[in-house]
PDB file of C-alpha atoms in Angstrom:
ATOM      1  CA  MET A 247     -32.007  81.870 -13.447  1.00 42.00           C
ATOM      2  CA  ALA A 248     -31.080  81.933 -17.135  1.00 53.00           C
ATOM      3  CA  VAL A 249     -32.099  85.042 -19.029  1.00 61.00           C
ATOM      4  CA  LEU A 250     -34.584  84.289 -21.788  1.00 76.00           C
ATOM      5  CA  LEU A 251     -33.721  85.935 -25.080  1.00 80.00           C
ATOM      6  CA  THR A 252     -36.233  87.317 -27.530  1.00 91.00           C
ATOM      7  CA  LYS A 253     -36.443  85.859 -31.038  1.00 89.00           C
ATOM      8  CA  GLU A 254     -34.622  88.911 -32.345  1.00 92.00           C
ATOM      9  CA  GLN A 255     -31.823  88.477 -29.811  1.00 92.00           C
ATOM     10  CA  VAL A 256     -31.491  84.790 -30.654  1.00 92.00           C
ATOM     11  CA  ALA A 257     -31.293  85.694 -34.353  1.00 94.00           C
ATOM     12  CA  ASP A 258     -28.557  88.233 -33.599  1.00 95.00           C
ATOM     13  CA  VAL A 259     -26.566  85.672 -31.605  1.00 95.00           C
ATOM     14  CA  ARG A 260     -26.906  83.093 -34.378  1.00 96.00           C
ATOM     15  CA  GLN A 261     -25.677  85.630 -36.906  1.00 97.00           C
ATOM     16  CA  LYS A 262     -22.642  86.407 -34.746  1.00 96.00           C
ATOM     17  CA  ILE A 263     -21.869  82.694 -34.496  1.00 97.00           C
ATOM     18  CA  ARG A 264     -22.161  82.277 -38.270  1.00 97.00           C
ATOM     19  CA  GLU A 265     -19.823  85.213 -38.912  1.00 97.00           C
ATOM     20  CA  VAL A 266     -17.119  83.582 -36.806  1.00 97.00           C
ATOM     21  CA  ALA A 267     -17.820  80.129 -38.211  1.00 97.00           C
ATOM     22  CA  GLU A 268     -17.571  81.447 -41.765  1.00 97.00           C
ATOM     23  CA  ARG A 269     -13.988  82.565 -41.228  1.00 96.00           C
ATOM     24  CA  HIS A 270     -12.991  79.316 -39.510  1.00 96.00           C
ATOM     25  CA  ILE A 271     -14.561  77.091 -42.153  1.00 95.00           C
ATOM     26  CA  ALA A 272     -13.070  79.092 -45.019  1.00 94.00           C
ATOM     27  CA  ARG A 273      -9.628  78.940 -43.397  1.00 94.00           C
ATOM     28  CA  ASP A 274      -9.608  75.380 -42.072  1.00 94.00           C
ATOM     29  CA  GLY A 275     -12.233  73.644 -44.204  1.00 93.00           C
ATOM     30  CA  PRO A 276     -15.373  71.923 -42.932  1.00 91.00           C
ATOM     31  CA  GLN A 277     -13.364  69.084 -41.425  1.00 91.00           C
ATOM     32  CA  GLY A 278     -10.690  71.238 -39.798  1.00 94.00           C
ATOM     33  CA  ALA A 279     -12.972  73.838 -38.243  1.00 95.00           C
ATOM     34  CA  SER A 280     -14.031  72.994 -34.707  1.00 95.00           C
ATOM     35  CA  MET A 281     -16.917  74.076 -32.554  1.00 96.00           C
ATOM     36  CA  ARG A 282     -14.490  74.546 -29.673  1.00 96.00           C
ATOM     37  CA  ALA A 283     -12.312  76.998 -31.644  1.00 97.00           C
ATOM     38  CA  ILE A 284     -15.357  78.899 -32.911  1.00 97.00           C
ATOM     39  CA  ALA A 285     -16.749  79.162 -29.389  1.00 97.00           C
ATOM     40  CA  ALA A 286     -13.368  80.244 -28.004  1.00 97.00           C
ATOM     41  CA  GLU A 287     -13.176  83.184 -30.431  1.00 96.00           C
ATOM     42  CA  ILE A 288     -16.581  84.339 -29.240  1.00 96.00           C
ATOM     43  CA  GLY A 289     -15.475  83.890 -25.622  1.00 95.00           C
ATOM     44  CA  TRP A 290     -17.771  80.959 -24.931  1.00 95.00           C
ATOM     45  CA  THR A 291     -17.467  77.319 -24.063  1.00 93.00           C
ATOM     46  CA  ALA A 292     -18.379  74.793 -26.725  1.00 92.00           C
ATOM     47  CA  ALA A 293     -21.373  73.800 -24.615  1.00 93.00           C
ATOM     48  CA  SER A 294     -22.775  77.332 -24.948  1.00 93.00           C
ATOM     49  CA  LEU A 295     -22.425  77.163 -28.713  1.00 94.00           C
ATOM     50  CA  TYR A 296     -24.386  73.913 -28.879  1.00 95.00           C
ATOM     51  CA  ARG A 297     -27.377  75.726 -27.393  1.00 93.00           C
ATOM     52  CA  TYR A 298     -27.748  77.556 -30.704  1.00 95.00           C
ATOM     53  CA  TYR A 299     -26.515  74.940 -33.160  1.00 96.00           C
ATOM     54  CA  ALA A 300     -26.885  71.290 -32.249  1.00 94.00           C
ATOM     55  CA  SER A 301     -23.936  70.124 -34.346  1.00 94.00           C
ATOM     56  CA  LYS A 302     -21.120  71.330 -36.549  1.00 93.00           C
ATOM     57  CA  ALA A 303     -23.013  70.015 -39.574  1.00 92.00           C
ATOM     58  CA  GLU A 304     -26.000  72.167 -38.655  1.00 95.00           C
ATOM     59  CA  LEU A 305     -23.780  75.219 -38.209  1.00 96.00           C
ATOM     60  CA  LEU A 306     -22.020  74.587 -41.533  1.00 95.00           C
ATOM     61  CA  ASP A 307     -25.382  74.259 -43.269  1.00 95.00           C
ATOM     62  CA  ALA A 308     -26.736  77.472 -41.755  1.00 96.00           C
ATOM     63  CA  THR A 309     -23.535  79.404 -42.442  1.00 97.00           C
ATOM     64  CA  ARG A 310     -23.464  78.357 -46.094  1.00 96.00           C
ATOM     65  CA  ALA A 311     -27.157  79.151 -46.532  1.00 97.00           C
ATOM     66  CA  ALA A 312     -26.608  82.650 -45.130  1.00 97.00           C
ATOM     67  CA  ALA A 313     -23.629  83.189 -47.456  1.00 98.00           C
ATOM     68  CA  TYR A 314     -25.703  82.109 -50.438  1.00 98.00           C
ATOM     69  CA  GLU A 315     -28.461  84.532 -49.496  1.00 98.00           C
ATOM     70  CA  ARG A 316     -26.069  87.484 -49.236  1.00 98.00           C
ATOM     71  CA  PHE A 317     -24.577  86.563 -52.589  1.00 98.00           C
ATOM     72  CA  SER A 318     -28.029  86.248 -54.170  1.00 98.00           C
ATOM     73  CA  ASN A 319     -29.126  89.580 -52.735  1.00 98.00           C
ATOM     74  CA  CYS A 320     -26.196  91.256 -54.499  1.00 97.00           C
ATOM     75  CA  ILE A 321     -26.876  89.521 -57.809  1.00 97.00           C
ATOM     76  CA  GLU A 322     -30.601  90.227 -57.617  1.00 97.00           C
ATOM     77  CA  ALA A 323     -30.025  93.925 -56.893  1.00 96.00           C
ATOM     78  CA  ALA A 324     -27.669  94.146 -59.875  1.00 96.00           C
ATOM     79  CA  GLY A 325     -30.255  92.452 -62.077  1.00 93.00           C
ATOM     80  CA  GLN A 326     -32.746  95.162 -61.205  1.00 92.00           C
ATOM     81  CA  SER A 327     -30.358  97.966 -62.060  1.00 82.00           C
ATOM     82  CA  GLY A 328     -31.790  98.746 -65.492  1.00 78.00           C
ATOM     83  CA  ALA A 329     -34.010  97.671 -68.349  1.00 79.00           C
ATOM     84  CA  ASP A 330     -31.227  97.249 -70.929  1.00 92.00           C
ATOM     85  CA  LEU A 331     -30.171  93.599 -70.885  1.00 94.00           C
ATOM     86  CA  TRP A 332     -26.543  94.298 -71.805  1.00 93.00           C
ATOM     87  CA  ASP A 333     -26.256  96.806 -68.974  1.00 93.00           C
ATOM     88  CA  LYS A 334     -27.973  94.365 -66.618  1.00 94.00           C
ATOM     89  CA  SER A 335     -25.602  91.539 -67.502  1.00 94.00           C
ATOM     90  CA  ARG A 336     -22.581  93.776 -67.022  1.00 94.00           C
ATOM     91  CA  ALA A 337     -23.929  94.894 -63.624  1.00 95.00           C
ATOM     92  CA  ILE A 338     -24.365  91.260 -62.594  1.00 96.00           C
ATOM     93  CA  GLY A 339     -20.767  90.482 -63.514  1.00 96.00           C
ATOM     94  CA  ASP A 340     -19.612  93.509 -61.530  1.00 96.00           C
ATOM     95  CA  ALA A 341     -21.704  92.463 -58.516  1.00 97.00           C
ATOM     96  CA  TYR A 342     -20.333  88.906 -58.661  1.00 98.00           C
ATOM     97  CA  ALA A 343     -16.716  90.058 -58.645  1.00 97.00           C
ATOM     98  CA  ASP A 344     -17.368  92.721 -56.007  1.00 98.00           C
ATOM     99  CA  PHE A 345     -18.938  90.146 -53.682  1.00 98.00           C
ATOM    100  CA  ALA A 346     -16.092  87.670 -54.164  1.00 98.00           C
ATOM    101  CA  PHE A 347     -13.404  90.187 -53.238  1.00 97.00           C
ATOM    102  CA  ARG A 348     -15.427  91.876 -50.502  1.00 97.00           C
ATOM    103  CA  GLU A 349     -16.441  88.614 -48.820  1.00 97.00           C
ATOM    104  CA  PRO A 350     -13.799  86.024 -49.735  1.00 97.00           C
ATOM    105  CA  ALA A 351     -14.710  83.694 -46.859  1.00 96.00           C
ATOM    106  CA  ALA A 352     -18.364  83.647 -47.890  1.00 97.00           C
ATOM    107  CA  TYR A 353     -17.380  83.145 -51.523  1.00 97.00           C
ATOM    108  CA  GLN A 354     -15.261  80.165 -50.530  1.00 95.00           C
ATOM    109  CA  LEU A 355     -18.112  78.634 -48.517  1.00 94.00           C
ATOM    110  CA  ILE A 356     -20.405  78.972 -51.522  1.00 95.00           C
ATOM    111  CA  PHE A 357     -18.143  77.649 -54.262  1.00 93.00           C
ATOM    112  CA  ALA A 358     -15.222  75.739 -52.709  1.00 90.00           C
ATOM    113  CA  PHE A 359     -17.111  73.383 -50.398  1.00 86.00           C
ATOM    114  CA  GLU A 360     -19.971  70.953 -50.870  1.00 83.00           C
ATOM    115  CA  GLN A 361     -22.049  68.729 -48.612  1.00 83.00           C
ATOM    116  CA  ASP A 362     -23.914  65.492 -49.061  1.00 84.00           C
ATOM    117  CA  GLU A 363     -27.477  66.133 -50.154  1.00 85.00           C
ATOM    118  CA  LYS A 364     -28.743  64.296 -47.089  1.00 84.00           C
ATOM    119  CA  ASP A 365     -26.966  66.845 -44.868  1.00 83.00           C
ATOM    120  CA  LYS A 366     -28.557  69.872 -46.531  1.00 92.00           C
ATOM    121  CA  SER A 367     -31.462  71.628 -44.892  1.00 94.00           C
ATOM    122  CA  PRO A 368     -34.434  72.861 -46.932  1.00 96.00           C
ATOM    123  CA  GLU A 369     -33.113  76.376 -46.306  1.00 96.00           C
ATOM    124  CA  LEU A 370     -29.736  75.590 -47.869  1.00 96.00           C
ATOM    125  CA  ARG A 371     -31.313  73.854 -50.848  1.00 96.00           C
ATOM    126  CA  ALA A 372     -33.592  76.843 -51.406  1.00 97.00           C
ATOM    127  CA  ALA A 373     -30.668  79.271 -51.116  1.00 97.00           C
ATOM    128  CA  GLN A 374     -28.641  77.290 -53.638  1.00 97.00           C
ATOM    129  CA  ALA A 375     -31.578  77.106 -56.045  1.00 97.00           C
ATOM    130  CA  ARG A 376     -32.124  80.853 -55.798  1.00 98.00           C
ATOM    131  CA  ALA A 377     -28.470  81.591 -56.578  1.00 97.00           C
ATOM    132  CA  ALA A 378     -28.477  79.197 -59.536  1.00 96.00           C
ATOM    133  CA  ASP A 379     -31.617  80.784 -60.939  1.00 96.00           C
ATOM    134  CA  LEU A 380     -30.235  84.305 -60.633  1.00 96.00           C
ATOM    135  CA  MET A 381     -26.997  83.266 -62.350  1.00 94.00           C
ATOM    136  CA  THR A 382     -28.878  81.945 -65.381  1.00 95.00           C
ATOM    137  CA  ARG A 383     -32.017  84.111 -65.519  1.00 95.00           C
ATOM    138  CA  TYR A 384     -30.389  87.100 -67.181  1.00 95.00           C
ATOM    139  CA  VAL A 385     -28.906  84.858 -69.885  1.00 96.00           C
ATOM    140  CA  ARG A 386     -32.319  83.288 -70.506  1.00 96.00           C
ATOM    141  CA  GLU A 387     -33.714  86.791 -70.915  1.00 95.00           C
ATOM    142  CA  MET A 388     -30.986  87.625 -73.436  1.00 95.00           C
ATOM    143  CA  VAL A 389     -31.650  84.460 -75.410  1.00 95.00           C
ATOM    144  CA  GLU A 390     -35.402  85.114 -75.368  1.00 95.00           C
ATOM    145  CA  ALA A 391     -34.766  88.694 -76.529  1.00 95.00           C
ATOM    146  CA  GLY A 392     -32.703  87.426 -79.454  1.00 93.00           C
ATOM    147  CA  LEU A 393     -29.440  88.932 -78.214  1.00 94.00           C
ATOM    148  CA  LEU A 394     -27.746  85.565 -77.728  1.00 94.00           C
ATOM    149  CA  ASP A 395     -28.267  82.297 -79.556  1.00 93.00           C
ATOM    150  CA  GLY A 396     -27.907  78.914 -77.921  1.00 92.00           C
ATOM    151  CA  ASP A 397     -28.762  77.022 -74.756  1.00 94.00           C
ATOM    152  CA  ALA A 398     -29.131  79.606 -71.972  1.00 95.00           C
ATOM    153  CA  SER A 399     -27.882  77.233 -69.289  1.00 94.00           C
ATOM    154  CA  GLU A 400     -24.750  76.349 -71.254  1.00 95.00           C
ATOM    155  CA  ILE A 401     -23.966  79.997 -72.011  1.00 95.00           C
ATOM    156  CA  ALA A 402     -24.537  81.014 -68.386  1.00 96.00           C
ATOM    157  CA  HIS A 403     -22.241  78.236 -67.186  1.00 95.00           C
ATOM    158  CA  ALA A 404     -19.560  79.385 -69.619  1.00 95.00           C
ATOM    159  CA  TYR A 405     -19.742  82.947 -68.275  1.00 95.00           C
ATOM    160  CA  TRP A 406     -19.689  81.667 -64.702  1.00 96.00           C
ATOM    161  CA  ALA A 407     -16.796  79.248 -65.247  1.00 96.00           C
ATOM    162  CA  VAL A 408     -14.608  81.960 -66.737  1.00 96.00           C
ATOM    163  CA  LEU A 409     -15.510  84.538 -64.104  1.00 97.00           C
ATOM    164  CA  HIS A 410     -15.017  82.082 -61.236  1.00 97.00           C
ATOM    165  CA  GLY A 411     -11.684  80.969 -62.646  1.00 97.00           C
ATOM    166  CA  LEU A 412     -10.446  84.544 -62.914  1.00 97.00           C
ATOM    167  CA  VAL A 413     -11.642  85.341 -59.388  1.00 97.00           C
ATOM    168  CA  VAL A 414      -9.815  82.334 -57.933  1.00 96.00           C
ATOM    169  CA  LEU A 415      -6.639  83.122 -59.871  1.00 97.00           C
ATOM    170  CA  GLN A 416      -6.766  86.740 -58.725  1.00 97.00           C
ATOM    171  CA  MET A 417      -7.255  85.690 -55.102  1.00 96.00           C
ATOM    172  CA  ALA A 418      -4.268  83.379 -55.395  1.00 95.00           C
ATOM    173  CA  GLY A 419      -2.107  86.120 -56.913  1.00 95.00           C
ATOM    174  CA  LYS A 420      -1.611  84.132 -60.122  1.00 96.00           C
ATOM    175  CA  LEU A 421      -2.728  86.756 -62.636  1.00 95.00           C
ATOM    176  CA  ASP A 422      -0.279  89.137 -64.277  1.00 94.00           C
ATOM    177  CA  PRO A 423      -0.445  92.321 -62.155  1.00 91.00           C
ATOM    178  CA  ALA A 424       0.164  94.329 -65.326  1.00 93.00           C
ATOM    179  CA  LEU A 425      -3.240  93.212 -66.615  1.00 93.00           C
ATOM    180  CA  PRO A 426      -6.132  94.771 -64.666  1.00 94.00           C
ATOM    181  CA  PHE A 427      -8.608  92.194 -63.430  1.00 96.00           C
ATOM    182  CA  ASP A 428     -11.607  93.953 -64.964  1.00 95.00           C
ATOM    183  CA  THR A 429      -9.856  94.146 -68.333  1.00 95.00           C
ATOM    184  CA  LEU A 430      -9.282  90.386 -68.303  1.00 95.00           C
ATOM    185  CA  ARG A 431     -12.839  89.747 -67.136  1.00 95.00           C
ATOM    186  CA  HIS A 432     -14.434  91.848 -69.842  1.00 94.00           C
ATOM    187  CA  SER A 433     -12.163  90.410 -72.534  1.00 94.00           C
ATOM    188  CA  ALA A 434     -13.047  86.851 -71.542  1.00 94.00           C
ATOM    189  CA  ALA A 435     -16.759  87.639 -71.450  1.00 93.00           C
ATOM    190  CA  ARG A 436     -16.484  89.338 -74.837  1.00 92.00           C
ATOM    191  CA  LEU A 437     -15.066  86.171 -76.376  1.00 91.00           C
ATOM    192  CA  ILE A 438     -17.952  84.081 -75.048  1.00 92.00           C
ATOM    193  CA  THR A 439     -20.463  86.663 -76.211  1.00 91.00           C
ATOM    194  CA  ARG A 440     -19.067  86.672 -79.722  1.00 89.00           C
ATOM    195  CA  GLY A 441     -19.526  82.927 -79.900  1.00 83.00           C
ATOM    196  CA  ALA A 442     -23.074  83.056 -78.530  1.00 78.00           C
ATOM    197  CA  ARG A 443     -24.254  86.295 -80.111  1.00 74.00           C
ATOM    198  CA  ALA A 444     -27.319  86.021 -82.307  1.00 60.00           C
ATOM    199  CA  ASP A 445     -26.822  87.337 -85.849  1.00 59.00           C
ATOM    200  CA  GLY A 446     -29.701  89.760 -85.483  1.00 46.00           C
ATOM    201  CA  ALA A 447     -28.090  91.316 -82.409  1.00 50.00           C
ATOM    202  CA  SER A 448     -24.694  91.965 -83.985  1.00 45.00           C
ATOM    203  CA  GLY A 449     -25.077  95.723 -84.247  1.00 41.00           C
ATOM    204  CA  HIS A 450     -26.132  96.280 -80.627  1.00 44.00           C
ATOM    205  CA  ALA A 451     -23.807  93.629 -79.224  1.00 40.00           C
ATOM    206  CA  ALA A 452     -20.846  95.104 -81.039  1.00 39.00           C
ATOM    207  CA  ARG A 453     -21.233  98.244 -78.982  1.00 41.00           C
ATOM    208  CA  ARG A 454     -21.624  96.467 -75.653  1.00 48.00           C
ATOM    209  CA  PRO A 455     -20.286  92.925 -76.009  1.00 44.00           C
ATOM    210  CA  SER A 456     -19.125  92.214 -72.467  1.00 50.00           C
ATOM    211  CA  PRO A 457     -22.018  90.936 -70.290  1.00 57.00           C
ATOM    212  CA  SER A 458     -19.947  89.754 -67.372  1.00 62.00           C
TER     213      SER A 458
END
């Protein structure tokens, strides 16, 4: 007779499956990763794996949603680190880079792969929306406080594009090793901030001009 697992045990097993799947998908891509290979690493047959995830698409969806949530948890915690908006924005940039280098497979699942909208579960859509909100909320707060001037979404995307580009280049070993990553990151963010800085914030921003 099969042993019935509790909800907590099922959740633990699903998490273990996602951890293995995350590495396979990041390494081989959504098309190259196979349920059989994922199951073999766990020591199962593919049939056992299908008891927890009905398809590879479902597993990919759940694995990406979980990666998004971990990423968002880090960004949200950084955003609660202090009342000063410049300090908060710097903490968010630090948290973003820390997550990328600490969890490169999860970072790749979040930003290197995409799925058709029809294949996304409500959980994945919600996780993506949460991450997008957290990546722009602090910039909206800075614009509303008069520290930056311009469209908050455009400024946030500029910060993100530069930070993501530097992260990817660092992961690929393409950056000059003589230039510390954080120095490049803060310099790039400083340039964006200078372009978006509100005139009335020039004194404060000049002291701490590197949000990300």
